Short mmCIF file of C-alpha atoms and ligand atoms in Angstrom, two decimals:
data_model
loop_
_atom_site.label_atom_id
_atom_site.label_comp_id
_atom_site.label_asym_id
_atom_site.label_seq_id
_atom_site.Cartn_x
_atom_site.Cartn_y
_atom_site.Cartn_z
CA MET A 221 0.00 0.29 -0.23
CA ILE A 222 1.12 3.20 -1.06
CA LYS A 223 -0.33 5.73 1.61
CA ASN A 224 -2.43 4.71 4.48
CA ALA A 225 -2.86 7.21 6.86
CA GLU A 226 -4.09 10.19 5.76
CA PRO A 227 -6.96 10.39 3.74
CA LEU A 228 -6.79 9.54 0.06
CA ILE A 229 -8.32 11.77 -2.67
CA GLY A 230 -8.57 10.94 -6.35
CA LEU A 231 -9.86 12.13 -9.54
CA GLY A 232 -12.10 10.50 -11.71
CA LEU A 233 -12.95 10.99 -15.56
CA GLU A 234 -16.04 9.29 -17.16
CA SER A 235 -16.59 9.80 -20.97
CA SER A 236 -17.50 6.44 -22.47
CA CYS A 237 -20.84 7.41 -24.02
CA ASP A 238 -22.82 10.28 -23.87
CA GLU A 239 -22.17 12.09 -20.50
CA THR A 240 -18.82 13.72 -19.60
CA SER A 241 -18.13 13.61 -16.17
CA ALA A 242 -15.15 14.71 -13.52
CA SER A 243 -15.61 13.70 -9.77
CA ILE A 244 -13.55 13.69 -6.50
CA VAL A 245 -13.72 11.27 -4.04
CA LYS A 246 -12.28 10.92 -0.47
CA ASN A 247 -11.11 7.35 0.39
CA GLY A 248 -13.37 5.56 -2.29
CA SER A 249 -16.59 6.49 -0.47
CA ILE A 250 -17.23 10.24 0.18
CA ILE A 251 -18.15 12.29 -3.17
CA LEU A 252 -16.88 15.83 -2.84
CA SER A 253 -17.62 16.77 -6.18
CA ASN A 254 -19.38 14.94 -9.12
CA ARG A 255 -19.79 17.15 -11.85
CA ILE A 256 -21.53 16.05 -15.17
CA PHE A 257 -22.41 17.27 -18.35
CA SER A 258 -25.11 15.70 -20.01
CA GLN A 259 -25.21 15.18 -24.34
CA ILE A 260 -28.64 14.58 -24.51
CA GLU A 261 -29.94 17.88 -25.85
CA LEU A 262 -27.06 17.23 -28.78
CA HIS A 263 -28.10 13.84 -29.64
CA ARG A 264 -31.77 14.01 -29.17
CA GLU A 265 -32.86 15.12 -32.66
CA PHE A 266 -31.07 11.90 -33.60
CA SER A 267 -32.85 9.54 -31.33
CA GLY A 268 -29.67 7.93 -30.19
CA VAL A 269 -25.87 9.13 -29.81
CA VAL A 270 -23.88 9.82 -32.42
CA PRO A 271 -20.25 9.07 -31.55
CA GLU A 272 -18.66 11.77 -33.45
CA ILE A 273 -20.65 14.43 -31.78
CA ALA A 274 -20.43 12.31 -28.73
CA SER A 275 -16.30 12.86 -28.98
CA ARG A 276 -16.66 16.38 -30.07
CA SER A 277 -18.45 17.27 -26.72
CA HIS A 278 -16.20 15.41 -24.52
CA LEU A 279 -13.24 17.16 -26.00
CA GLU A 280 -14.69 20.75 -25.39
CA THR A 281 -16.08 20.19 -21.85
CA ILE A 282 -13.78 17.94 -20.02
CA ASN A 283 -11.12 20.50 -18.85
CA THR A 284 -13.88 22.89 -17.62
CA LEU A 285 -15.56 19.97 -15.58
CA ILE A 286 -11.87 19.13 -14.21
CA ASP A 287 -11.52 22.17 -13.29
CA SER A 288 -14.89 23.14 -11.49
CA ALA A 289 -14.80 19.44 -9.71
CA LEU A 290 -11.34 20.12 -8.16
CA GLU A 291 -13.38 23.85 -7.21
CA GLU A 292 -16.14 22.61 -5.69
CA ALA A 293 -14.01 20.08 -3.75
CA GLY A 294 -12.24 22.96 -2.56
CA ILE A 295 -8.69 21.22 -3.52
CA GLU A 296 -5.80 21.50 -5.89
CA PHE A 297 -4.43 19.00 -8.59
CA SER A 298 -1.43 18.73 -6.18
CA ASN A 299 -3.80 17.61 -3.68
CA LEU A 300 -4.31 14.34 -5.69
CA ASP A 301 -3.71 11.09 -4.94
CA TYR A 302 -4.21 9.19 -7.97
CA VAL A 303 -6.55 9.53 -11.26
CA ALA A 304 -8.90 7.54 -12.92
CA ALA A 305 -10.58 6.66 -15.87
CA THR A 306 -13.02 4.62 -18.06
CA ASN A 307 -11.10 2.80 -20.77
CA ARG A 308 -13.91 -0.18 -21.17
CA PRO A 309 -16.40 -0.68 -22.97
CA GLY A 310 -17.90 2.29 -24.78
CA LEU A 311 -17.39 4.62 -27.86
CA ILE A 312 -13.48 4.34 -28.87
CA GLY A 313 -13.37 8.25 -29.53
CA SER A 314 -15.27 8.98 -26.45
CA LEU A 315 -13.18 7.27 -24.36
CA MET A 316 -10.07 8.27 -25.67
CA ILE A 317 -10.99 11.90 -24.48
CA GLY A 318 -11.05 10.60 -20.59
CA LEU A 319 -8.32 8.50 -20.59
CA GLN A 320 -5.52 10.64 -22.59
CA SER A 321 -6.95 13.37 -20.03
CA ALA A 322 -6.15 11.40 -17.05
CA LYS A 323 -2.69 10.09 -18.81
CA THR A 324 -1.67 13.96 -19.09
CA ILE A 325 -2.72 14.45 -15.41
CA SER A 326 -0.92 10.99 -14.20
CA PHE A 327 2.43 12.06 -16.42
CA THR A 328 2.43 15.37 -15.20
CA LEU A 329 1.64 15.26 -11.53
CA GLY A 330 3.39 11.77 -10.94
CA ILE A 331 0.80 10.05 -9.67
CA PRO A 332 -0.99 6.74 -10.70
CA LEU A 333 -2.90 5.91 -13.52
CA ILE A 334 -6.03 3.87 -12.73
CA ALA A 335 -7.85 2.49 -15.84
CA VAL A 336 -11.55 1.54 -15.20
CA ASN A 337 -14.33 -0.82 -16.35
CA HIS A 338 -17.23 1.20 -16.45
CA LEU A 339 -19.66 -1.79 -15.97
CA GLU A 340 -17.72 -2.57 -12.27
CA ALA A 341 -17.89 1.10 -11.80
CA HIS A 342 -21.62 1.07 -12.14
CA LEU A 343 -21.81 -1.81 -9.89
CA TYR A 344 -19.71 0.29 -7.16
CA ALA A 345 -22.12 3.37 -7.26
CA PRO A 346 -24.08 2.51 -4.02
CA PHE A 347 -21.05 1.96 -1.95
CA LEU A 348 -20.34 5.41 -2.34
CA GLU A 349 -23.88 6.31 -0.74
CA GLY A 350 -23.27 4.62 2.90
CA GLU A 351 -23.71 1.47 1.83
CA ASN A 352 -20.97 -0.96 3.03
CA LEU A 353 -18.83 -2.92 0.48
CA GLN A 354 -19.10 -6.44 0.74
CA TYR A 355 -18.48 -9.42 -1.55
CA PRO A 356 -19.56 -11.30 -3.16
CA PHE A 357 -22.64 -9.97 -4.64
CA MET A 358 -24.82 -10.24 -7.56
CA GLY A 359 -24.71 -7.48 -9.77
CA LEU A 360 -27.36 -6.66 -12.13
CA LEU A 361 -26.06 -3.80 -14.74
CA ILE A 362 -29.03 -2.69 -17.32
CA SER A 363 -28.42 0.11 -19.28
CA GLY A 364 -28.87 1.68 -23.07
CA GLY A 365 -25.89 -0.25 -23.96
CA ASN A 366 -25.52 -3.52 -21.43
CA THR A 367 -27.51 -6.17 -19.75
CA ALA A 368 -25.54 -8.27 -17.82
CA LEU A 369 -25.69 -10.45 -14.42
CA TYR A 370 -22.96 -11.18 -12.62
CA ARG A 371 -21.72 -12.44 -9.42
CA VAL A 372 -18.90 -9.94 -7.99
CA ASN A 373 -16.18 -11.85 -6.16
CA GLY A 374 -14.04 -8.95 -5.20
CA PRO A 375 -12.19 -5.81 -7.19
CA GLY A 376 -11.74 -7.11 -11.14
CA GLU A 377 -13.56 -10.21 -10.37
CA MET A 378 -16.95 -9.98 -12.33
CA GLU A 379 -17.97 -13.46 -12.87
CA LEU A 380 -20.81 -13.62 -16.08
CA ILE A 381 -23.82 -15.24 -15.11
CA GLY A 382 -25.82 -13.96 -18.22
CA LYS A 383 -26.00 -11.41 -20.52
CA THR A 384 -28.60 -10.19 -23.50
CA ALA A 385 -28.32 -12.49 -26.78
CA ASP A 386 -29.61 -9.31 -28.49
CA ASP A 387 -30.78 -5.76 -27.61
CA ALA A 388 -30.15 -3.92 -24.08
CA VAL A 389 -33.17 -3.36 -22.04
CA GLY A 390 -32.75 0.11 -21.95
CA GLU A 391 -32.10 -0.08 -25.86
CA ALA A 392 -35.41 -1.60 -26.18
CA PHE A 393 -37.15 1.05 -24.23
CA ASP A 394 -35.45 3.64 -26.85
CA LYS A 395 -36.64 1.68 -29.76
CA ILE A 396 -39.98 1.04 -28.62
CA SER A 397 -40.37 5.11 -27.63
CA LYS A 398 -38.84 5.97 -31.02
CA TYR A 399 -41.05 3.98 -33.01
CA LEU A 400 -44.16 5.57 -30.92
CA GLY A 401 -42.47 9.05 -31.91
CA LEU A 402 -42.52 9.31 -27.84
CA GLY A 403 -38.82 10.72 -27.45
CA TYR A 404 -35.73 10.05 -26.46
CA PRO A 405 -34.28 8.71 -24.09
CA GLY A 406 -37.55 6.54 -23.61
CA GLY A 407 -37.08 4.56 -20.24
CA PRO A 408 -38.22 7.65 -18.33
CA VAL A 409 -41.23 8.82 -21.09
CA ILE A 410 -42.45 5.19 -21.07
CA GLU A 411 -42.38 4.98 -17.37
CA GLU A 412 -44.27 8.12 -16.77
CA LEU A 413 -47.02 6.89 -19.65
CA ALA A 414 -47.23 3.24 -18.37
CA ARG A 415 -48.81 5.16 -14.64
CA LYS A 416 -51.31 6.35 -16.57
CA ALA A 417 -52.36 3.01 -18.38
CA VAL A 418 -56.39 2.67 -17.40
CA GLU A 419 -56.01 -1.44 -18.09
CA LYS A 420 -53.26 -2.68 -16.50
CA LYS A 421 -52.77 -6.19 -18.28
CA ASN A 422 -49.61 -7.62 -19.66
CA PHE A 423 -50.74 -9.37 -23.15
CA PHE A 424 -47.14 -9.67 -24.28
CA PRO A 425 -45.54 -13.37 -24.08
CA ARG A 426 -43.50 -13.96 -21.19
CA LEU A 427 -39.78 -13.71 -22.29
CA MET A 428 -37.36 -17.20 -22.17
CA THR A 429 -38.77 -19.17 -19.28
CA ASP A 430 -36.99 -22.27 -19.65
CA PRO A 431 -35.48 -23.31 -16.32
CA GLY A 432 -31.77 -22.90 -16.10
CA ASP A 433 -31.61 -20.35 -19.10
CA ASN A 434 -29.72 -17.15 -17.74
CA ARG A 435 -29.76 -15.30 -21.21
CA PHE A 436 -31.93 -11.85 -21.77
CA SER A 437 -33.01 -11.22 -24.68
CA TYR A 438 -35.08 -8.30 -25.91
CA SER A 439 -35.47 -8.29 -29.80
CA GLY A 440 -38.32 -10.63 -29.98
CA LEU A 441 -40.16 -8.45 -27.27
CA LYS A 442 -39.85 -5.41 -29.37
CA THR A 443 -41.05 -6.96 -32.45
CA ALA A 444 -44.11 -8.57 -30.66
CA VAL A 445 -44.78 -4.73 -29.65
CA ILE A 446 -44.30 -2.98 -33.18
CA ASN A 447 -46.30 -5.75 -34.66
CA HIS A 448 -49.00 -5.30 -31.96
CA ILE A 449 -49.13 -1.43 -32.85
CA LYS A 450 -49.21 -2.35 -36.58
CA ASN A 451 -52.28 -4.94 -36.23
CA ASN A 452 -54.05 -2.62 -33.82
CA PRO A 453 -53.87 0.95 -34.70
CA GLU A 454 -56.72 2.08 -32.49
CA ALA A 455 -55.06 0.49 -29.30
CA ASP A 456 -54.07 2.76 -26.21
CA THR A 457 -50.50 3.80 -26.10
CA ALA A 458 -50.40 3.94 -22.50
CA GLU A 459 -51.92 0.31 -22.16
CA ILE A 460 -48.87 -1.06 -24.72
CA VAL A 461 -46.43 0.72 -23.02
CA TYR A 462 -47.65 -0.73 -19.23
CA SER A 463 -47.41 -3.97 -20.91
CA PHE A 464 -44.16 -3.65 -22.41
CA GLN A 465 -42.66 -2.63 -19.33
CA GLU A 466 -44.03 -5.55 -17.24
CA SER A 467 -42.39 -7.97 -19.68
CA ALA A 468 -39.07 -6.05 -20.14
CA LEU A 469 -38.87 -5.88 -16.18
CA GLU A 470 -40.21 -9.40 -15.18
CA LEU A 471 -37.46 -11.04 -17.16
CA LEU A 472 -34.94 -9.11 -15.09
CA VAL A 473 -36.42 -9.68 -11.70
CA ARG A 474 -37.00 -13.20 -12.54
CA ARG A 475 -33.22 -13.84 -13.42
CA LEU A 476 -31.71 -12.11 -10.75
CA PHE A 477 -33.55 -13.76 -7.83
CA SER A 478 -33.50 -17.08 -9.52
CA SER A 479 -29.27 -16.97 -9.90
CA ALA A 480 -28.91 -15.25 -6.43
CA ARG A 481 -30.93 -18.00 -4.74
CA GLU A 482 -28.98 -20.85 -6.97
CA LEU A 483 -25.55 -19.28 -5.64
CA GLY A 484 -26.92 -18.60 -2.22
CA ILE A 485 -26.47 -14.58 -2.76
CA LYS A 486 -28.18 -12.48 -0.39
CA ARG A 487 -27.01 -9.24 -1.47
CA LEU A 488 -28.05 -8.22 -4.66
CA VAL A 489 -26.99 -4.73 -6.68
CA VAL A 490 -28.89 -3.41 -9.58
CA ALA A 491 -27.07 -0.39 -11.36
CA GLY A 492 -27.29 1.38 -14.76
CA GLY A 493 -29.80 3.90 -16.26
CA VAL A 494 -32.79 1.28 -16.16
CA ALA A 495 -32.18 0.82 -12.33
CA ALA A 496 -33.60 4.29 -12.06
CA ASN A 497 -37.13 2.91 -13.11
CA GLY A 498 -39.94 3.06 -10.27
CA ARG A 499 -41.56 -0.04 -11.45
CA LEU A 500 -38.56 -2.11 -11.25
CA ARG A 501 -37.90 -1.06 -7.64
CA GLU A 502 -41.60 -2.21 -6.83
CA LEU A 503 -41.48 -5.27 -8.56
CA LEU A 504 -38.20 -6.10 -6.82
CA ASN A 505 -39.17 -5.24 -3.54
CA GLU A 506 -42.41 -7.62 -3.88
CA ASN A 507 -40.06 -10.55 -5.04
CA ARG A 508 -37.33 -10.21 -2.01
CA ARG A 509 -37.13 -12.60 0.36
CA GLY A 510 -37.00 -11.37 3.81
CA ASP A 511 -33.07 -12.10 4.41
CA GLU A 512 -32.12 -10.80 0.70
CA LYS A 513 -31.48 -7.15 0.42
CA ILE A 514 -31.81 -5.21 -2.62
CA ILE A 515 -29.11 -2.11 -3.35
CA ILE A 516 -29.94 0.36 -5.74
CA PRO A 517 -27.92 3.68 -6.09
CA SER A 518 -30.15 6.79 -6.34
CA PRO A 519 -31.26 7.94 -9.79
CA LEU A 520 -28.24 10.45 -10.23
CA LEU A 521 -25.91 7.49 -9.55
CA CYS A 522 -27.43 5.20 -11.84
CA THR A 523 -26.41 7.14 -14.70
CA ASP A 524 -23.40 7.90 -15.99
CA ASN A 525 -20.90 9.45 -13.90
CA ALA A 526 -17.38 10.05 -12.57
CA ALA A 527 -17.62 9.44 -9.13
CA MET A 528 -18.31 5.62 -9.20
CA ILE A 529 -15.39 5.55 -11.60
CA CYS A 530 -12.82 7.07 -9.01
CA GLY A 531 -14.90 5.10 -6.22
CA ILE A 532 -14.03 1.67 -7.72
CA ALA A 533 -10.65 2.92 -8.54
CA TYR A 534 -10.03 3.69 -4.77
CA GLN A 535 -10.39 -0.52 -4.35
CA TYR A 536 -7.60 -0.77 -7.14
CA TYR A 537 -5.18 1.84 -5.49
CA ILE A 538 -5.68 0.41 -2.20
CA ASN A 539 -4.43 -3.30 -3.66
CA ASN A 540 -1.90 -1.65 -5.21
CA LYS A 541 -3.53 -2.29 -8.71
CA PHE A 542 -2.12 0.59 -11.17
CA SER A 543 -2.14 0.92 -15.07
CA PRO A 544 0.81 1.43 -17.51
CA LEU A 545 0.81 4.92 -19.28
CA ASN A 546 0.44 3.10 -22.18
CA SER A 547 -3.21 1.58 -21.50
CA ASP A 548 -5.33 1.41 -24.22
CA VAL A 549 -9.28 2.04 -24.74
CA HIS A 550 -11.70 -0.94 -25.72
CA SER A 551 -14.99 -0.56 -27.00
CA ARG A 552 -16.16 -4.23 -25.76
CA ILE A 553 -15.03 -6.31 -22.56
CA LYS A 554 -14.29 -9.78 -23.04
CA ASN A 555 -17.56 -10.83 -20.82
O1 KG4 B 1098 -26.49 4.02 -18.09
P1 KG4 B 1098 -27.37 5.15 -18.82
O2 KG4 B 1098 -27.38 6.52 -18.08
O3 KG4 B 1098 -26.23 5.31 -20.18
C1 KG4 B 1098 -26.19 4.15 -21.24
O4 KG4 B 1098 -26.22 3.21 -21.33
O5 KG4 B 1098 -25.73 4.70 -22.30
O6 KG4 B 1098 -28.44 4.42 -19.39
C2 KG4 B 1098 -29.55 4.85 -20.43
C3 KG4 B 1098 -30.62 4.31 -20.77
C4 KG4 B 1098 -31.42 4.19 -21.58
O7 KG4 B 1098 -31.45 3.29 -22.60
C5 KG4 B 1098 -32.76 5.22 -20.97
O8 KG4 B 1098 -33.76 4.86 -21.52
C6 KG4 B 1098 -32.38 4.28 -19.83
O9 KG4 B 1098 -31.40 4.14 -19.13
N1 KG4 B 1098 -33.33 4.66 -18.72
C7 KG4 B 1098 -34.48 4.12 -18.26
C8 KG4 B 1098 -35.03 5.00 -17.38
N2 KG4 B 1098 -34.47 5.91 -17.31
C9 KG4 B 1098 -33.26 5.53 -18.08
N3 KG4 B 1098 -35.21 2.92 -18.81
C10 KG4 B 1098 -36.30 2.61 -18.20
N4 KG4 B 1098 -37.02 3.36 -16.90
C11 KG4 B 1098 -36.22 4.34 -16.75
N5 KG4 B 1098 -36.78 5.32 -15.58
#
């Protein structure tokens, strides 16, 4: 361990997709600042993220965000003990902006660089809000780009239990929303509209019910919804999205609990943009058994942010796991 008596202060950078963020975290658990610039407005007219626009925007905003994160935390560059940035998975041009900035800071200040797996960082988010970090736990990661279930055994030790065979769950929300002309991102709009459904019935097929099948799949549901709309042009939109949401969320809840029970794990972390969904939170609580603990970050920490990057990097720091200055970016991870 490099240093243990004084608090450890890190700077985290996030630029994997359409949020640029810089954050200062103390001892891997206390957020001193968490500056986030969302590019949603820049991508809205395209109903999805445009990679070239994303990387240009990261480049334009990252220095200002770093300065304001330091200022809000009341510290200087010279107070930093390490710098961390997402290097996988994500859009290559976007990842490069954050990682290159972190490398420059690491080299200039002579402090360690820690390149972070974005998915692992999402699952760390609740441990920045007072939850005690205790391994192992189940980690269900649900966002616009990923739908995956892990058994998390320690820092850097994520065992893949199941992932989507096609679309990510957030992508399904976004595509249905786009088809119905409801706007982008689809998740929050669909959640709100579903609440207004008068008839709360689920008329879409139940997904992948074979015992022992740990995969997720959303392209079949998306097609079923689109066909239903084509065949029933008069159908009530709120009732359609209600039914879609129930099917989409039911699969997540069923897979999470069945795998956790099979593996005998009682701590269940649910993270990523879709974890902000209130109906999902209800379903998780309804299906929870007495000794199971559901751990979900607050909505702000469900979406992409650099505090979670800086937080998980602290776990690497105290285990002397650093990254070389020639670390690369990766659009995908092996699992
Ligand atoms: O983790 P995230 O911010 O970033 C990326 O994956 O890039 O997740 C964004 C995704 C989008 O697909 C969005 O539609 C979905 O999370 N999302 C939601 C909700 N809020 C955001 N999905 C369902 N219900 C929500 N309330």
